[in-house]
PDB file of C-alpha atoms in Angstrom:
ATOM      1  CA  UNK A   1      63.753 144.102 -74.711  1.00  0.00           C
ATOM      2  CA  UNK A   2      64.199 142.646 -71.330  1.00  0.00           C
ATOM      3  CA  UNK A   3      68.107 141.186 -70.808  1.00  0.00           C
ATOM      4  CA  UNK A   4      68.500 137.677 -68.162  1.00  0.00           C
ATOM      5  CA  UNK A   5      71.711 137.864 -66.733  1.00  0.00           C
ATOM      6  CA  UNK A   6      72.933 134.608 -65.468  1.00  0.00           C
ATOM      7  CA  UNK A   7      73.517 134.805 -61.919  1.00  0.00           C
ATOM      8  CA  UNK A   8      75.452 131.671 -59.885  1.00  0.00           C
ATOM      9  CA  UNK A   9      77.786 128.925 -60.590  1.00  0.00           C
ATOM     10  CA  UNK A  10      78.060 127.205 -63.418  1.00  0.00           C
ATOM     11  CA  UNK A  11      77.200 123.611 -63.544  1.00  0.00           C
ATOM     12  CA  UNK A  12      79.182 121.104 -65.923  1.00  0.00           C
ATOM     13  CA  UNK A  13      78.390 118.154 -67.807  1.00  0.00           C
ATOM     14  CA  UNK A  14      79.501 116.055 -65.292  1.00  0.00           C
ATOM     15  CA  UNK A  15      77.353 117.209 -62.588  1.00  0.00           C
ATOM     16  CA  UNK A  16      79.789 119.387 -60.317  1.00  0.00           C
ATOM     17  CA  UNK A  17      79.989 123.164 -60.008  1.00  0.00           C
ATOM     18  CA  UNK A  18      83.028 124.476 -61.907  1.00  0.00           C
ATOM     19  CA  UNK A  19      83.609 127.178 -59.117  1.00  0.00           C
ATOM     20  CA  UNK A  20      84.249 127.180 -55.757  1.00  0.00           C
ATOM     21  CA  UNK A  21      85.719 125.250 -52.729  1.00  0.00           C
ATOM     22  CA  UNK A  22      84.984 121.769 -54.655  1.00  0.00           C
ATOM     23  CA  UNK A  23      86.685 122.617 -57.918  1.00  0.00           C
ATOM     24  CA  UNK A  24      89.739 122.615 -56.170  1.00  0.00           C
ATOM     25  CA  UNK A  25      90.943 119.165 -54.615  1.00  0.00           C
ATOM     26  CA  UNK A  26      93.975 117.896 -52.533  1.00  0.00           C
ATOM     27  CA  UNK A  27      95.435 114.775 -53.759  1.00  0.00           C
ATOM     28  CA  UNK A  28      97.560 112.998 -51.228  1.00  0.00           C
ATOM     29  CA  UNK A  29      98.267 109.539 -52.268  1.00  0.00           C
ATOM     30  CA  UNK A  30      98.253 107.718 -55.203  1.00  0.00           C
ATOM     31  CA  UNK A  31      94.558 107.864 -57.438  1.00  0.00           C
ATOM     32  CA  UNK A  32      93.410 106.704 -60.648  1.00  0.00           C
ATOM     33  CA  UNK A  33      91.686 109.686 -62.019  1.00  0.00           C
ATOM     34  CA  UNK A  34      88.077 109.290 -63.730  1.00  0.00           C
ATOM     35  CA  UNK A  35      86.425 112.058 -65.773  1.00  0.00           C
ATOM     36  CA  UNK A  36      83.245 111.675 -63.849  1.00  0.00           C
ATOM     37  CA  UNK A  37      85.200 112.935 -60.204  1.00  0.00           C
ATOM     38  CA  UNK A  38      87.975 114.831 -61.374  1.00  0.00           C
ATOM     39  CA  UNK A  39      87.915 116.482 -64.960  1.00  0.00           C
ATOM     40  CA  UNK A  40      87.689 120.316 -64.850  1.00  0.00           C
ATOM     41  CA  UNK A  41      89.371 120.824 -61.846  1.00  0.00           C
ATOM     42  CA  UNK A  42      92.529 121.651 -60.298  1.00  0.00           C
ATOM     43  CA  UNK A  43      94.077 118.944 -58.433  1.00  0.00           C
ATOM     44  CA  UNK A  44      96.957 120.305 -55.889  1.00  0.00           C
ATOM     45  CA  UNK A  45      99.592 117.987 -54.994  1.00  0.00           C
ATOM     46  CA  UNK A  46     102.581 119.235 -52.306  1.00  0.00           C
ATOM     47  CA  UNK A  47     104.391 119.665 -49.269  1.00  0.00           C
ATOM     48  CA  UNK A  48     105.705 116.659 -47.806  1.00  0.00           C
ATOM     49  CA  UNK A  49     104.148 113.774 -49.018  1.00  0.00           C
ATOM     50  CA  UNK A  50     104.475 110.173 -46.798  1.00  0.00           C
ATOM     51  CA  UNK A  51     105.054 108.397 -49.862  1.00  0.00           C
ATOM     52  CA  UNK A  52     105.702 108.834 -53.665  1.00  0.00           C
ATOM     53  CA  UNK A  53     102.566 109.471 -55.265  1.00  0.00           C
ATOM     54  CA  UNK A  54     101.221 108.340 -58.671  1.00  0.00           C
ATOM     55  CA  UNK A  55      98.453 109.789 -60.524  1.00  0.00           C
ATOM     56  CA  UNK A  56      97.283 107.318 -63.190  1.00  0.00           C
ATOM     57  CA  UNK A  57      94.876 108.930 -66.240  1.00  0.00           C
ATOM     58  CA  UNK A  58      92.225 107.097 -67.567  1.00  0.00           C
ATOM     59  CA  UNK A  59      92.880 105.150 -71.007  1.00  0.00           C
ATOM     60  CA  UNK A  60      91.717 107.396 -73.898  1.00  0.00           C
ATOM     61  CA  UNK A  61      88.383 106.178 -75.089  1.00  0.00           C
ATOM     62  CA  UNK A  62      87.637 107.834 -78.761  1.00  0.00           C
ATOM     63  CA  UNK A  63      84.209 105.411 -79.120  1.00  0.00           C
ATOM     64  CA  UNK A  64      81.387 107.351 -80.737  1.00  0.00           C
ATOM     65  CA  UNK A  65      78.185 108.241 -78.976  1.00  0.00           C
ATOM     66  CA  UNK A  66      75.173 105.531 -78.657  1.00  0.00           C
ATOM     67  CA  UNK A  67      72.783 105.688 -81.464  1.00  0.00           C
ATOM     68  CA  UNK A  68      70.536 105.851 -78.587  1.00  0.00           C
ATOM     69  CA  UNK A  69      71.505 109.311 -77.999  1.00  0.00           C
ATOM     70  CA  UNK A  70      69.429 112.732 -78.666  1.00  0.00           C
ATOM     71  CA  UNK A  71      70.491 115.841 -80.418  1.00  0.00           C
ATOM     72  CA  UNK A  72      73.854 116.679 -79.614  1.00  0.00           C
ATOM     73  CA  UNK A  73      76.474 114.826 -77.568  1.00  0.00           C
ATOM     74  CA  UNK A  74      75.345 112.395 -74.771  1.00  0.00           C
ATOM     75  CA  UNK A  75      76.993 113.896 -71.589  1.00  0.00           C
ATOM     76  CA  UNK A  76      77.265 109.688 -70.244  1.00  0.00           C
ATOM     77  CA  UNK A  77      78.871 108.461 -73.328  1.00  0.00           C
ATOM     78  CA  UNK A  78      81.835 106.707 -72.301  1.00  0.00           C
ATOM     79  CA  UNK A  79      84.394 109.061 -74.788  1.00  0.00           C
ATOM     80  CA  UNK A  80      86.551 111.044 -72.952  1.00  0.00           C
ATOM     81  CA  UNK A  81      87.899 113.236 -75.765  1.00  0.00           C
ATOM     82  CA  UNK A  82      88.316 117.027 -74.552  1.00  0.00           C
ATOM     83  CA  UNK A  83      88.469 115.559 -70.714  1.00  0.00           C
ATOM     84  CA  UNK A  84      90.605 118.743 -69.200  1.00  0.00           C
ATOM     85  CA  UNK A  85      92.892 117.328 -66.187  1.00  0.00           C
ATOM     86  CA  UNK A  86      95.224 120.609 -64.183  1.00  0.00           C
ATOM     87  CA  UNK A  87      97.256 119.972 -61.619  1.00  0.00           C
ATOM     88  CA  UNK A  88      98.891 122.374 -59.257  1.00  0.00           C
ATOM     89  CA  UNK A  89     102.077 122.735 -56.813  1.00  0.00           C
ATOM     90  CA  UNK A  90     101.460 124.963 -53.992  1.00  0.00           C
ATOM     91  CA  UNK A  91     103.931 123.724 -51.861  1.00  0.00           C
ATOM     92  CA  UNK A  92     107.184 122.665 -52.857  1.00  0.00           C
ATOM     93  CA  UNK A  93     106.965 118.712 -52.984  1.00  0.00           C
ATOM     94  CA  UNK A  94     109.853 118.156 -50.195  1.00  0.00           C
ATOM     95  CA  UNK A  95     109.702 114.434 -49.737  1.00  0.00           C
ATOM     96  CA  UNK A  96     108.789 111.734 -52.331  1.00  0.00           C
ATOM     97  CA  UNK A  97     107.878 112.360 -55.795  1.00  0.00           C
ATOM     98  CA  UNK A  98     105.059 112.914 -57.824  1.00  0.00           C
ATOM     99  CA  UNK A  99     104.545 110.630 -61.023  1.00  0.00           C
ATOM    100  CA  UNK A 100     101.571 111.243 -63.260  1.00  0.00           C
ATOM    101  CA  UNK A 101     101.352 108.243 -65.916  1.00  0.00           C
ATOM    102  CA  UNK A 102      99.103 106.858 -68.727  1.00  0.00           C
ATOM    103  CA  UNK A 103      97.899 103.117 -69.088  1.00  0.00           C
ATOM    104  CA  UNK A 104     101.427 102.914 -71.240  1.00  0.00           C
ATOM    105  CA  UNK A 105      99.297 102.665 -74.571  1.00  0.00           C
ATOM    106  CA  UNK A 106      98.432 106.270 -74.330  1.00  0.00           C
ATOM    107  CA  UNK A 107     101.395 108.701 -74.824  1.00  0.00           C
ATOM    108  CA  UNK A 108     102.141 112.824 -74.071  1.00  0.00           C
ATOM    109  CA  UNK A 109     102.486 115.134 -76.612  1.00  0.00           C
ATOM    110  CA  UNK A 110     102.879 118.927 -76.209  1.00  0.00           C
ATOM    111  CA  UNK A 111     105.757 121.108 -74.624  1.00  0.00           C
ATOM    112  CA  UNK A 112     106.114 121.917 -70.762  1.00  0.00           C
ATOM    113  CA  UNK A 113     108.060 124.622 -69.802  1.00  0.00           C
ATOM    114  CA  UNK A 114     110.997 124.450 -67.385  1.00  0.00           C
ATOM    115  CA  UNK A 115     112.234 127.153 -65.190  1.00  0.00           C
ATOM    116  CA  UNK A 116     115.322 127.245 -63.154  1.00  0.00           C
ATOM    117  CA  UNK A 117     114.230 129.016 -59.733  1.00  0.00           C
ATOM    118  CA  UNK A 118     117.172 128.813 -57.870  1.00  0.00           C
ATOM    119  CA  UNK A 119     119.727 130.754 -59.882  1.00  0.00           C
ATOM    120  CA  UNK A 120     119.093 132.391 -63.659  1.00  0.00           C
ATOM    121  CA  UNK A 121     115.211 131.868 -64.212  1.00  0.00           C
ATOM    122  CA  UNK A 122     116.344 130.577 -67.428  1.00  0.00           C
ATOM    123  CA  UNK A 123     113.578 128.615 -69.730  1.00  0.00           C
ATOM    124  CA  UNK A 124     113.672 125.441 -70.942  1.00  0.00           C
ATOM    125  CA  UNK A 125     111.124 123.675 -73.140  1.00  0.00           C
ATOM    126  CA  UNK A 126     110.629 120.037 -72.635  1.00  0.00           C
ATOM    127  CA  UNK A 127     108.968 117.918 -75.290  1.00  0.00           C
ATOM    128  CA  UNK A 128     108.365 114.380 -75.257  1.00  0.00           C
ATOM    129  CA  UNK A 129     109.724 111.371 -76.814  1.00  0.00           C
ATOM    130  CA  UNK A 130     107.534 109.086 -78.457  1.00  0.00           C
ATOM    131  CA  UNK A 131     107.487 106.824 -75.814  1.00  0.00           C
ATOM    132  CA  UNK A 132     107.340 109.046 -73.071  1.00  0.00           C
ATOM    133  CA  UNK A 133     104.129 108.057 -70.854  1.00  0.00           C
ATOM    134  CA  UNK A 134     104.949 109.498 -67.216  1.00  0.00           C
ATOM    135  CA  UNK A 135     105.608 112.903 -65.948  1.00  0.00           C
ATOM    136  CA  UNK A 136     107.919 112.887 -62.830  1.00  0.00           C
ATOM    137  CA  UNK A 137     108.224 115.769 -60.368  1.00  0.00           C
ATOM    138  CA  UNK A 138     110.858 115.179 -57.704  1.00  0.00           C
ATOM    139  CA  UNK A 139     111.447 118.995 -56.240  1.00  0.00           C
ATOM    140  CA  UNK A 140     113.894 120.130 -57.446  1.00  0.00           C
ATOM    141  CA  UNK A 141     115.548 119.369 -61.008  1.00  0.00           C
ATOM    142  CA  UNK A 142     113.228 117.713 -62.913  1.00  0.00           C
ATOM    143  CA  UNK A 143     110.002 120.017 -61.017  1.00  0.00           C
ATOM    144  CA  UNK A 144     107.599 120.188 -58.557  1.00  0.00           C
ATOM    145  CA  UNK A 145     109.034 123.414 -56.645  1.00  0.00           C
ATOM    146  CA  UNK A 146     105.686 125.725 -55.682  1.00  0.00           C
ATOM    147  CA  UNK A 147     103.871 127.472 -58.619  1.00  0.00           C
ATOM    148  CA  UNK A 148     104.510 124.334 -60.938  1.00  0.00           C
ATOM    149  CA  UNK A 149     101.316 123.262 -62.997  1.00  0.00           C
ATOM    150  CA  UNK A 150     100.224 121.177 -65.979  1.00  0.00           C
ATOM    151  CA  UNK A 151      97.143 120.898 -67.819  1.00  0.00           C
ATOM    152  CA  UNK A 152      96.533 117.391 -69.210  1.00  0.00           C
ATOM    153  CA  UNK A 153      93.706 117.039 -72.368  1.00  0.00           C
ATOM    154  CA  UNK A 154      92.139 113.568 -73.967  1.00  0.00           C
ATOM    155  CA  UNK A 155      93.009 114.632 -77.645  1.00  0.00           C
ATOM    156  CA  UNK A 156      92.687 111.769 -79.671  1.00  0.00           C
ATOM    157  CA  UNK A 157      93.124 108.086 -79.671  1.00  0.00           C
ATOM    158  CA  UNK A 158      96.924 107.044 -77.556  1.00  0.00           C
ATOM    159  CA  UNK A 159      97.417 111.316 -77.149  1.00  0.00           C
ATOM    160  CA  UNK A 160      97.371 113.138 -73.911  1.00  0.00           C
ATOM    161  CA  UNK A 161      98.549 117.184 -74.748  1.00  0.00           C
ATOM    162  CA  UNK A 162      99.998 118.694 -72.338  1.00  0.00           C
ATOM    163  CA  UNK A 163     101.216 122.043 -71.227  1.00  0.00           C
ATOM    164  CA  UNK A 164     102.421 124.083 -68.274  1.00  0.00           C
ATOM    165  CA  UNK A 165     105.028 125.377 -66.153  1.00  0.00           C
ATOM    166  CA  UNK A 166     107.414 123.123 -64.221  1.00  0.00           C
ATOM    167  CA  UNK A 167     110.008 124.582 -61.900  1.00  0.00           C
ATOM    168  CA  UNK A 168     112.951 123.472 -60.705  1.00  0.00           C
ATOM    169  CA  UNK A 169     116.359 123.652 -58.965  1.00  0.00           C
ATOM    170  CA  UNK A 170     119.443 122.855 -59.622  1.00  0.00           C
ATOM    171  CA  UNK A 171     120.693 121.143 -63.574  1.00  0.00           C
ATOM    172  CA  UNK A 172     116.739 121.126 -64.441  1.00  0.00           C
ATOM    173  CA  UNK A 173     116.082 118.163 -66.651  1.00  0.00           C
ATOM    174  CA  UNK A 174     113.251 116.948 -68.481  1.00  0.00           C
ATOM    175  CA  UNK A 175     110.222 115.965 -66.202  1.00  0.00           C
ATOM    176  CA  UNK A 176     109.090 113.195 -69.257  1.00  0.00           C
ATOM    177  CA  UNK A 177     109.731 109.445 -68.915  1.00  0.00           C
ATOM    178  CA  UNK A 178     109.065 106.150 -69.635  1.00  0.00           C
ATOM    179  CA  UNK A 179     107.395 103.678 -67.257  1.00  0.00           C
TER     180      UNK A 179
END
């Protein structure tokens, strides 16, 4: 019996390759993000920024496919449930601040992970409040210092999970806010 290896990137859903030099883009002012141009990949934000920079996610849509649809789940149905959103520090955000935020109906839950660079390495976990709909790296205590990253899912109806690593300096303090 003959075996087919697969051989070459892998397309997604969404119609862009999940590998290589366009999985990976540079965000450097503020964007509303949209599962059609940025779910699945990493999104780096860093370095000296000219202003603060928001990243706004898309309100969570939990609306069933069309009954128009075939077998299986229609890949332009307007749900955005399992939508994957990482974002990456590569470069210690020196000027400005990075705020990721919902619509304000849709809230975070999860547990991010804070780490003290600058003296003990000691570990913090961060959880949000129930009201808590922005995530705000400034560069220092409350994140953003190089190798910081979150991944962002469309769970449910109002719920964004997230996880990752934040780093920080100084009295690290919880990244999660209100608008």
């Amino acid at each position: 019996m003959a075996r087919t290896t697969f051989q070459g990137p892998v397309r997604s859903l969404n119609g862009f390759y999940t590998q290589g030099p366009g999985a990976v883009l540079a965000v450097t002012s503020s964007v509303t993000l949209n599962p059609q141009d940025y779910a699945g990949r990493i999104l780096t934000v860093g370095g000296s920024l000219a202003a603060n920079v928001v990243i706004t996610l898309p309100a969570i849509n939990t609306s069933t496919d069309p009954s128009s649809s075939g077998p299986g789940s229609d890949p332009n149905t307007l749900n955005n449930e399992g939508v994957v959103y990482t974002i990456w520090v590569p470069t210690t955000i020196s000027t400005s601040s990075l705020k990721i935020g919902t619509d304000g109906t849709d809230k975070f839950v999860g547990t991010l992970f804070g780490i003290d660079t600058d003296s003990s390495n000691a570990l913090v976990a961060y959880t949000p409040a129930s009201t808590n709909d922005y995530i705000n790296l400034n560069g220092g205590t409350t994140g953003g210092v190089a190798g910081t990253w979150i991944q962002i899912v469309a769970v449910a109806a109002n719920k964004y999970m997230v996880s990752g690593n934040v780093l920080g300096t100084g009295t690290v303090a919880t990244p999660f806010a209100d608008s």
